[in-house]
Every structure is written in structure tokens, then in C-alpha cells.
Amino acid sequence: MKILHWLWILALTLSAAAPVSAQGWPTRPIQVIVPFPPGSVDSKARIVTEKVGKILGQPLVMVNKPGAGMLIGTEQMVRSAPDGYTIGLALQASTWISPLLDPASANYSANDMTMLGVAYDATTVLVAGPKTDIHSVQDLLRVARAQPGKLNYAAPTGGSIFRIAFESLKTLTGIDVTFVPYRGLALALQDVIGGQAEVGFADTGSLPLIRAGRLRPLAVTSPERWAQLPDVPTLQELGIPLEVQPWVGFAAPRGLPPAIEKKLVAAIDEALQSTEVRAALNKDGVASVVPDTSPAAMRERIQREIAEFQKNVKPGAISFN
């Protein structure tokens, strides 16, 4: 009976101590694993993390861990201790595309993460090369249907969001356009410009190329027109029910204590609602803070995107091999 008595006291002590440690968090810097090389994406995310660090009273340190299509950095984050001192940048590719298309290599799924919220998103732009006779989506559909398989679209290899967008477009419109793989979006777009491929999807960072006339915009994949290209229609306006918006968010390992999760989520939301962060993110017009930054909205968005992928992309159309 004495043993049971002391075990009962120990259990009460431990259960009471857990919230106390969570309330004292954070007491040291928080590591933010970025599963890709330094560039424009993590430079924008840094705007958010710097503000979050000020709110929490401890800096958020960005650590780039690129490799294997974001798998290396993301898996390191997922396997880290769920103590709030290691979180990660989360994108479609890292949260659901890689685990869905390459489960043998991913060794994790979205269920292994505590979603903290999507911070901001952007549109993609369906573009044609300046040497083509394709000046509109209608032109693309007409030429592709007249010559099945002859046109080429350029996109990064593997399961990039740009490849998924075009495979979805093919399914929704019934066209046959041949995929040409590239090691990165920049190389893919250079060959669209050069004429080795006729079409592709570009990111908002490609706006200078579009304004210079090196890429011809046909449509955007956001629900509404992009303010930077107000004369370019959405695909939905043209009767094609395709919405693709690359996004950047935050995630932590599964099992994060609820009290720490609540503080992290609140700090991220406070940072995103601040005037200076929103102004900095929206400065060049290539990204915007999402209306709902909650973890629930992030989980719902991931599930919706997976459902759209499974509906619009034919089985076997995309692989990592």
C-alpha cells in the first residue's frame, strides 16, 4: 500500500510539473529547420521568425538543411524532441507531396507533424514562350488538341507544385502535353524562353521576366486575379476549376505539449497580424498573408490539396524515379 501511495504522489507531482515547464518556455533560442537552400523563400520567412522571436523573448534561428527534395531537413525536424525548441518551415512539397509520391524515402507523413499554421501564399502563372504562337489559354488548348503530345511543358523534376499544376491542367482540359524535366524552376523557365519547351508554370518571382516580355502570361492559378498582372485572367474565369497556390507555413514534431503549441501559434499569428510584417511580406507583391493562419486551417488546406491532387492527377503520372 505504501508503494501505491508513493506512486500516486509521484504521478500527481509529474502531472503538475508538466504545465509549469511549458509555462516557462522558451528559455533558450528556437531552431527553425529550413529544408532547402537559402534563397527568396526563407528570406521572407525570416521576416516572420524575427518578429516571433521578439514576441517570445528568444530568437528563432534559421538553419538550412537542404537535400533529397526537402526530405532531409523535414525528417530531422519530425524526429526532433517535441519540446518547442525545434520547429520547421513547411511547404506543400515537405508536408504532403513527398510523403505521398515517395513514401519509401520520406519515412514520415503529415500526421507526424504538429501544424502551426500557414503564414503566406502566392499564385503561379501559366506562361508560354515568346517564340510561340500561344497568346492565350484558348490558343494553348487549340494547339494541344490539334497536335496531341507535340507541345512540351517544362517543370522541375519530381513532385514540384509546378508539375502537379500542369498535370492537373491536362486532366481538367483533356490535353496531351509532354513533360520535360529540369533540375529547378529557373532552368525550366530558361528553356521556355529559349523555345526548347513551349509552356510551363512560373512562380511570382518570375515577374521581371514576364514584364520584360521574355515570358508570356496566359492565366494565374489563384482564385482572384493577381494585382501585379491585373489583365491576366484566372483559370477559374476561363472555366477551368484549377486553383494552385504555393504556401509557406510552420510545423513542429508530433507530440508538442499543448501549452507550448498554444504559445507558438499565438506568437506566429501576432507576428503575421503586425503592420510591419504584413507590409514587408507584401512589399513586392509576390506573396500575401493568408486570411486564416490557424493550425486547423492548415490541416484542412492540406487535406483539400491532397483530395484535389488525387482527383486531378492520373495515377502514375508523377513519380520521383
Short mmCIF file of C-alpha atoms in Angstrom, two decimals:
data_model
loop_
_atom_site.label_atom_id
_atom_site.label_comp_id
_atom_site.label_asym_id
_atom_site.label_seq_id
_atom_site.Cartn_x
_atom_site.Cartn_y
_atom_site.Cartn_z
CA MET A 1 0.00 0.00 0.00
CA LYS A 2 2.87 2.38 0.76
CA ILE A 3 4.31 1.77 -2.72
CA LEU A 4 0.96 2.56 -4.30
CA HIS A 5 0.68 5.66 -2.12
CA TRP A 6 4.07 6.99 -3.26
CA LEU A 7 3.37 6.12 -6.91
CA TRP A 8 0.15 8.11 -6.67
CA ILE A 9 2.01 11.10 -5.19
CA LEU A 10 4.68 10.82 -7.92
CA ALA A 11 2.05 10.78 -10.66
CA LEU A 12 0.40 13.89 -9.22
CA THR A 13 3.77 15.62 -8.96
CA LEU A 14 4.70 14.87 -12.57
CA SER A 15 1.32 15.92 -13.93
CA ALA A 16 1.54 19.19 -12.01
CA ALA A 17 5.11 19.82 -13.14
CA ALA A 18 4.43 19.45 -16.86
CA PRO A 19 2.38 22.65 -17.25
CA VAL A 20 4.94 24.58 -15.22
CA SER A 21 7.78 23.71 -17.64
CA ALA A 22 5.54 24.63 -20.58
CA GLN A 23 4.72 27.97 -18.97
CA GLY A 24 8.44 28.71 -18.57
CA TRP A 25 9.11 28.02 -22.24
CA PRO A 26 11.15 29.29 -24.05
CA THR A 27 14.33 29.69 -22.05
CA ARG A 28 16.75 29.36 -24.98
CA PRO A 29 16.81 30.01 -28.78
CA ILE A 30 14.44 28.05 -31.00
CA GLN A 31 15.83 26.29 -34.07
CA VAL A 32 13.86 26.63 -37.31
CA ILE A 33 14.89 23.94 -39.80
CA VAL A 34 14.63 25.08 -43.41
CA PRO A 35 14.62 22.00 -45.70
CA PHE A 36 16.03 23.81 -48.75
CA PRO A 37 18.98 26.11 -49.61
CA PRO A 38 18.99 29.81 -48.72
CA GLY A 39 17.00 31.99 -51.09
CA SER A 40 13.96 34.19 -51.51
CA VAL A 41 11.60 31.80 -49.70
CA ASP A 42 13.46 31.64 -46.41
CA SER A 43 14.37 35.33 -46.61
CA LYS A 44 10.65 36.13 -46.48
CA ALA A 45 10.10 33.61 -43.71
CA ARG A 46 12.88 35.29 -41.75
CA ILE A 47 10.71 38.42 -41.60
CA VAL A 48 8.17 36.38 -39.67
CA THR A 49 10.60 34.48 -37.44
CA GLU A 50 12.39 37.64 -36.35
CA LYS A 51 9.10 39.10 -35.14
CA VAL A 52 8.09 35.84 -33.46
CA GLY A 53 11.41 35.81 -31.61
CA LYS A 54 10.76 39.29 -30.24
CA ILE A 55 7.29 38.27 -29.09
CA LEU A 56 8.56 35.13 -27.32
CA GLY A 57 11.67 36.77 -25.90
CA GLN A 58 14.03 34.25 -27.52
CA PRO A 59 15.48 34.32 -31.05
CA LEU A 60 14.36 31.91 -33.74
CA VAL A 61 17.49 30.66 -35.55
CA MET A 62 17.05 29.59 -39.17
CA VAL A 63 19.13 26.52 -40.09
CA ASN A 64 19.19 25.38 -43.73
CA LYS A 65 19.17 21.59 -44.14
CA PRO A 66 18.64 21.01 -47.88
CA GLY A 67 18.73 17.74 -49.75
CA ALA A 68 16.65 14.87 -51.17
CA GLY A 69 13.74 17.06 -52.21
CA MET A 70 13.34 18.59 -48.72
CA LEU A 71 13.25 15.14 -47.08
CA ILE A 72 16.49 15.50 -45.10
CA GLY A 73 15.59 18.70 -43.26
CA THR A 74 11.93 17.80 -42.79
CA GLU A 75 12.72 14.37 -41.37
CA GLN A 76 15.23 15.92 -38.96
CA MET A 77 12.51 18.26 -37.73
CA VAL A 78 9.94 15.45 -37.44
CA ARG A 79 12.35 13.25 -35.45
CA SER A 80 13.39 16.06 -33.08
CA ALA A 81 12.25 16.19 -29.48
CA PRO A 82 8.75 17.73 -29.24
CA ASP A 83 9.86 20.33 -26.74
CA GLY A 84 9.26 23.51 -28.74
CA TYR A 85 12.95 24.15 -29.38
CA THR A 86 12.92 22.70 -32.91
CA ILE A 87 10.32 23.66 -35.48
CA GLY A 88 10.48 23.85 -39.25
CA LEU A 89 9.36 25.71 -42.33
CA ALA A 90 6.62 23.72 -44.03
CA LEU A 91 5.65 23.74 -47.71
CA GLN A 92 3.40 21.54 -49.83
CA ALA A 93 6.43 19.57 -51.00
CA SER A 94 7.59 18.78 -47.48
CA THR A 95 4.25 18.21 -45.75
CA TRP A 96 2.32 16.08 -48.24
CA ILE A 97 3.74 15.88 -51.77
CA SER A 98 6.96 14.00 -51.00
CA PRO A 99 5.35 11.62 -48.46
CA LEU A 100 2.52 10.90 -50.91
CA LEU A 101 4.65 10.36 -54.03
CA ASP A 102 7.76 8.86 -52.44
CA PRO A 103 6.72 7.15 -49.19
CA ALA A 104 9.70 4.77 -49.28
CA SER A 105 12.10 7.70 -49.00
CA ALA A 106 10.04 10.09 -46.88
CA ASN A 107 9.67 7.86 -43.79
CA TYR A 108 7.13 10.31 -42.38
CA SER A 109 3.74 11.81 -43.16
CA ALA A 110 1.82 14.94 -42.29
CA ASN A 111 0.44 13.03 -39.30
CA ASP A 112 3.93 13.10 -37.77
CA MET A 113 3.80 16.89 -37.53
CA THR A 114 2.10 19.43 -35.30
CA MET A 115 0.82 22.01 -37.77
CA LEU A 116 1.33 25.56 -36.52
CA GLY A 117 -0.26 27.44 -39.42
CA VAL A 118 0.25 28.67 -42.97
CA ALA A 119 1.86 32.11 -42.96
CA TYR A 120 1.56 33.34 -46.55
CA ASP A 121 0.87 32.12 -50.05
CA ALA A 122 1.19 33.20 -53.67
CA THR A 123 -0.14 32.38 -57.10
CA THR A 124 1.50 30.63 -60.03
CA VAL A 125 1.36 31.86 -63.61
CA LEU A 126 0.75 29.73 -66.68
CA VAL A 127 3.24 31.06 -69.23
CA ALA A 128 4.22 30.50 -72.86
CA GLY A 129 7.49 31.24 -74.56
CA PRO A 130 7.84 34.39 -76.66
CA LYS A 131 8.69 32.33 -79.76
CA THR A 132 5.35 30.51 -79.74
CA ASP A 133 2.03 31.45 -81.28
CA ILE A 134 0.34 30.81 -77.93
CA HIS A 135 -1.10 34.08 -76.64
CA SER A 136 -3.96 32.76 -74.50
CA VAL A 137 -5.21 29.66 -72.75
CA GLN A 138 -7.59 29.18 -75.65
CA ASP A 139 -4.59 29.14 -78.02
CA LEU A 140 -2.87 26.55 -75.84
CA LEU A 141 -5.90 24.28 -75.79
CA ARG A 142 -6.45 24.65 -79.54
CA VAL A 143 -2.84 23.83 -80.47
CA ALA A 144 -2.54 20.99 -77.94
CA ARG A 145 -5.75 19.35 -79.15
CA ALA A 146 -4.76 19.70 -82.78
CA GLN A 147 -1.34 18.13 -82.16
CA PRO A 148 -1.56 15.75 -79.16
CA GLY A 149 1.80 15.16 -77.49
CA LYS A 150 3.72 17.61 -79.67
CA LEU A 151 3.85 20.52 -77.24
CA ASN A 152 6.26 20.34 -74.30
CA TYR A 153 5.87 21.77 -70.82
CA ALA A 154 8.90 22.44 -68.64
CA ALA A 155 8.87 21.91 -64.86
CA PRO A 156 11.19 20.81 -62.08
CA THR A 157 11.56 17.05 -61.82
CA GLY A 158 9.90 15.05 -59.07
CA GLY A 159 6.77 16.28 -57.35
CA SER A 160 7.09 20.03 -57.67
CA ILE A 161 3.93 22.08 -57.31
CA PHE A 162 4.52 23.38 -60.85
CA ARG A 163 4.47 19.88 -62.30
CA ILE A 164 1.40 18.99 -60.28
CA ALA A 165 -0.30 22.14 -61.61
CA PHE A 166 0.33 21.19 -65.24
CA GLU A 167 -0.67 17.55 -64.80
CA SER A 168 -3.89 18.79 -63.20
CA LEU A 169 -4.43 21.17 -66.12
CA LYS A 170 -4.01 18.27 -68.54
CA THR A 171 -6.63 16.21 -66.75
CA LEU A 172 -9.13 19.05 -66.43
CA THR A 173 -8.85 20.09 -70.10
CA GLY A 174 -8.12 16.75 -71.73
CA ILE A 175 -4.96 17.95 -73.48
CA ASP A 176 -1.82 15.90 -74.09
CA VAL A 177 1.35 17.91 -73.45
CA THR A 178 4.72 16.22 -72.86
CA PHE A 179 6.60 16.77 -69.61
CA VAL A 180 10.27 17.81 -69.88
CA PRO A 181 12.09 17.56 -66.51
CA TYR A 182 14.55 20.13 -65.16
CA ARG A 183 16.69 20.48 -62.04
CA GLY A 184 14.87 23.55 -60.79
CA LEU A 185 12.30 26.10 -61.93
CA ALA A 186 14.85 28.64 -63.18
CA LEU A 187 16.32 26.16 -65.68
CA ALA A 188 12.84 25.12 -66.78
CA LEU A 189 11.78 28.69 -67.49
CA GLN A 190 15.01 29.44 -69.34
CA ASP A 191 14.12 26.72 -71.83
CA VAL A 192 10.58 28.06 -72.17
CA ILE A 193 12.18 31.39 -73.03
CA GLY A 194 14.61 29.70 -75.42
CA GLY A 195 11.94 27.67 -77.18
CA GLN A 196 13.01 24.17 -76.11
CA ALA A 197 9.64 23.92 -74.33
CA GLU A 198 6.56 25.88 -75.24
CA VAL A 199 4.81 26.31 -71.90
CA GLY A 200 5.08 25.89 -68.12
CA PHE A 201 4.07 27.35 -64.80
CA ALA A 202 6.12 30.18 -63.28
CA ASP A 203 6.26 31.49 -59.74
CA THR A 204 5.63 35.09 -58.72
CA GLY A 205 9.38 35.65 -58.50
CA SER A 206 9.41 35.39 -62.29
CA LEU A 207 7.51 38.67 -62.62
CA PRO A 208 10.57 40.56 -64.01
CA LEU A 209 10.81 38.01 -66.84
CA ILE A 210 7.12 38.46 -67.59
CA ARG A 211 7.32 42.25 -67.56
CA ALA A 212 10.38 42.13 -69.82
CA GLY A 213 8.41 40.11 -72.38
CA ARG A 214 10.58 37.03 -72.01
CA LEU A 215 7.64 35.00 -70.71
CA ARG A 216 4.07 35.46 -71.92
CA PRO A 217 1.43 35.18 -69.14
CA LEU A 218 -1.72 33.25 -70.05
CA ALA A 219 -3.51 32.84 -66.71
CA VAL A 220 -2.98 32.73 -62.95
CA THR A 221 -3.95 29.88 -60.64
CA SER A 222 -5.22 31.91 -57.68
CA PRO A 223 -8.96 32.35 -57.04
CA GLU A 224 -8.67 36.05 -57.85
CA ARG A 225 -6.57 38.00 -60.32
CA TRP A 226 -3.06 38.91 -59.24
CA ALA A 227 -2.66 42.63 -58.61
CA GLN A 228 0.75 42.63 -60.34
CA LEU A 229 -0.83 41.32 -63.58
CA PRO A 230 -4.38 42.69 -63.42
CA ASP A 231 -5.12 42.00 -67.10
CA VAL A 232 -4.29 38.30 -66.84
CA PRO A 233 -7.36 36.14 -66.12
CA THR A 234 -7.63 33.34 -63.59
CA LEU A 235 -8.07 29.79 -64.85
CA GLN A 236 -11.38 29.70 -63.00
CA GLU A 237 -12.60 32.70 -65.01
CA LEU A 238 -11.90 30.64 -68.12
CA GLY A 239 -13.97 27.73 -66.88
CA ILE A 240 -11.08 25.58 -65.67
CA PRO A 241 -11.59 24.70 -61.96
CA LEU A 242 -7.92 24.69 -61.03
CA GLU A 243 -6.53 26.54 -58.02
CA VAL A 244 -2.84 26.26 -57.12
CA GLN A 245 -1.19 28.48 -54.53
CA PRO A 246 2.26 27.65 -53.18
CA TRP A 247 2.39 28.41 -49.47
CA VAL A 248 4.84 28.65 -46.59
CA GLY A 249 3.94 27.71 -43.04
CA PHE A 250 5.37 26.33 -39.83
CA ALA A 251 5.25 22.89 -38.25
CA ALA A 252 6.73 21.10 -35.25
CA PRO A 253 7.21 17.45 -34.28
CA ARG A 254 4.14 15.48 -33.24
CA GLY A 255 3.57 15.40 -29.51
CA LEU A 256 4.27 19.07 -28.86
CA PRO A 257 2.84 19.97 -25.41
CA PRO A 258 -0.47 21.83 -25.88
CA ALA A 259 0.69 24.80 -23.79
CA ILE A 260 3.79 25.28 -25.95
CA GLU A 261 1.78 24.78 -29.14
CA LYS A 262 -0.66 27.45 -27.99
CA LYS A 263 2.15 29.95 -27.29
CA LEU A 264 3.84 29.25 -30.63
CA VAL A 265 0.62 29.56 -32.60
CA ALA A 266 -0.32 32.79 -30.81
CA ALA A 267 3.13 34.30 -31.42
CA ILE A 268 3.11 33.38 -35.12
CA ASP A 269 -0.38 34.82 -35.57
CA GLU A 270 0.54 38.01 -33.69
CA ALA A 271 3.61 38.42 -35.90
CA LEU A 272 1.58 37.93 -39.08
CA GLN A 273 -1.05 40.43 -37.99
CA SER A 274 1.54 43.12 -37.22
CA THR A 275 1.65 46.06 -39.61
CA GLU A 276 5.40 45.90 -40.23
CA VAL A 277 5.42 42.17 -41.05
CA ARG A 278 2.45 42.40 -43.40
CA ALA A 279 4.00 45.41 -45.14
CA ALA A 280 7.34 43.63 -45.54
CA LEU A 281 5.76 40.43 -46.88
CA ASN A 282 3.51 42.31 -49.30
CA LYS A 283 6.19 44.81 -50.33
CA ASP A 284 6.98 43.34 -53.76
CA GLY A 285 3.54 41.88 -54.34
CA VAL A 286 4.74 38.31 -54.75
CA ALA A 287 3.15 36.93 -51.56
CA SER A 288 0.40 37.79 -49.12
CA VAL A 289 -0.55 36.76 -45.59
CA VAL A 290 -3.34 34.17 -45.63
CA PRO A 291 -6.71 35.13 -44.10
CA ASP A 292 -6.69 32.26 -41.60
CA THR A 293 -3.31 31.37 -40.08
CA SER A 294 -4.66 28.78 -37.64
CA PRO A 295 -3.41 25.17 -37.38
CA ALA A 296 -6.92 23.93 -38.17
CA ALA A 297 -6.96 25.90 -41.43
CA MET A 298 -3.54 24.49 -42.33
CA ARG A 299 -4.67 20.91 -41.73
CA GLU A 300 -7.84 21.50 -43.72
CA ARG A 301 -5.86 23.04 -46.57
CA ILE A 302 -3.50 20.07 -46.74
CA GLN A 303 -6.40 17.60 -46.82
CA ARG A 304 -8.15 19.63 -49.53
CA GLU A 305 -4.99 19.77 -51.65
CA ILE A 306 -4.42 16.03 -51.30
CA ALA A 307 -8.01 15.40 -52.41
CA GLU A 308 -7.60 17.70 -55.42
CA PHE A 309 -4.32 16.00 -56.33
CA GLN A 310 -5.86 12.55 -56.18
CA LYS A 311 -8.80 13.73 -58.29
CA ASN A 312 -6.86 15.66 -60.93
CA VAL A 313 -3.54 13.85 -61.35
CA LYS A 314 -3.69 10.47 -63.04
CA PRO A 315 -2.13 7.58 -61.09
CA GLY A 316 1.49 7.13 -62.13
CA ALA A 317 1.66 10.47 -63.93
CA ILE A 318 4.20 11.79 -61.41
CA SER A 319 6.97 9.83 -59.74
CA PHE A 320 10.37 10.52 -58.22
CA ASN A 321 12.04 7.84 -60.34
#
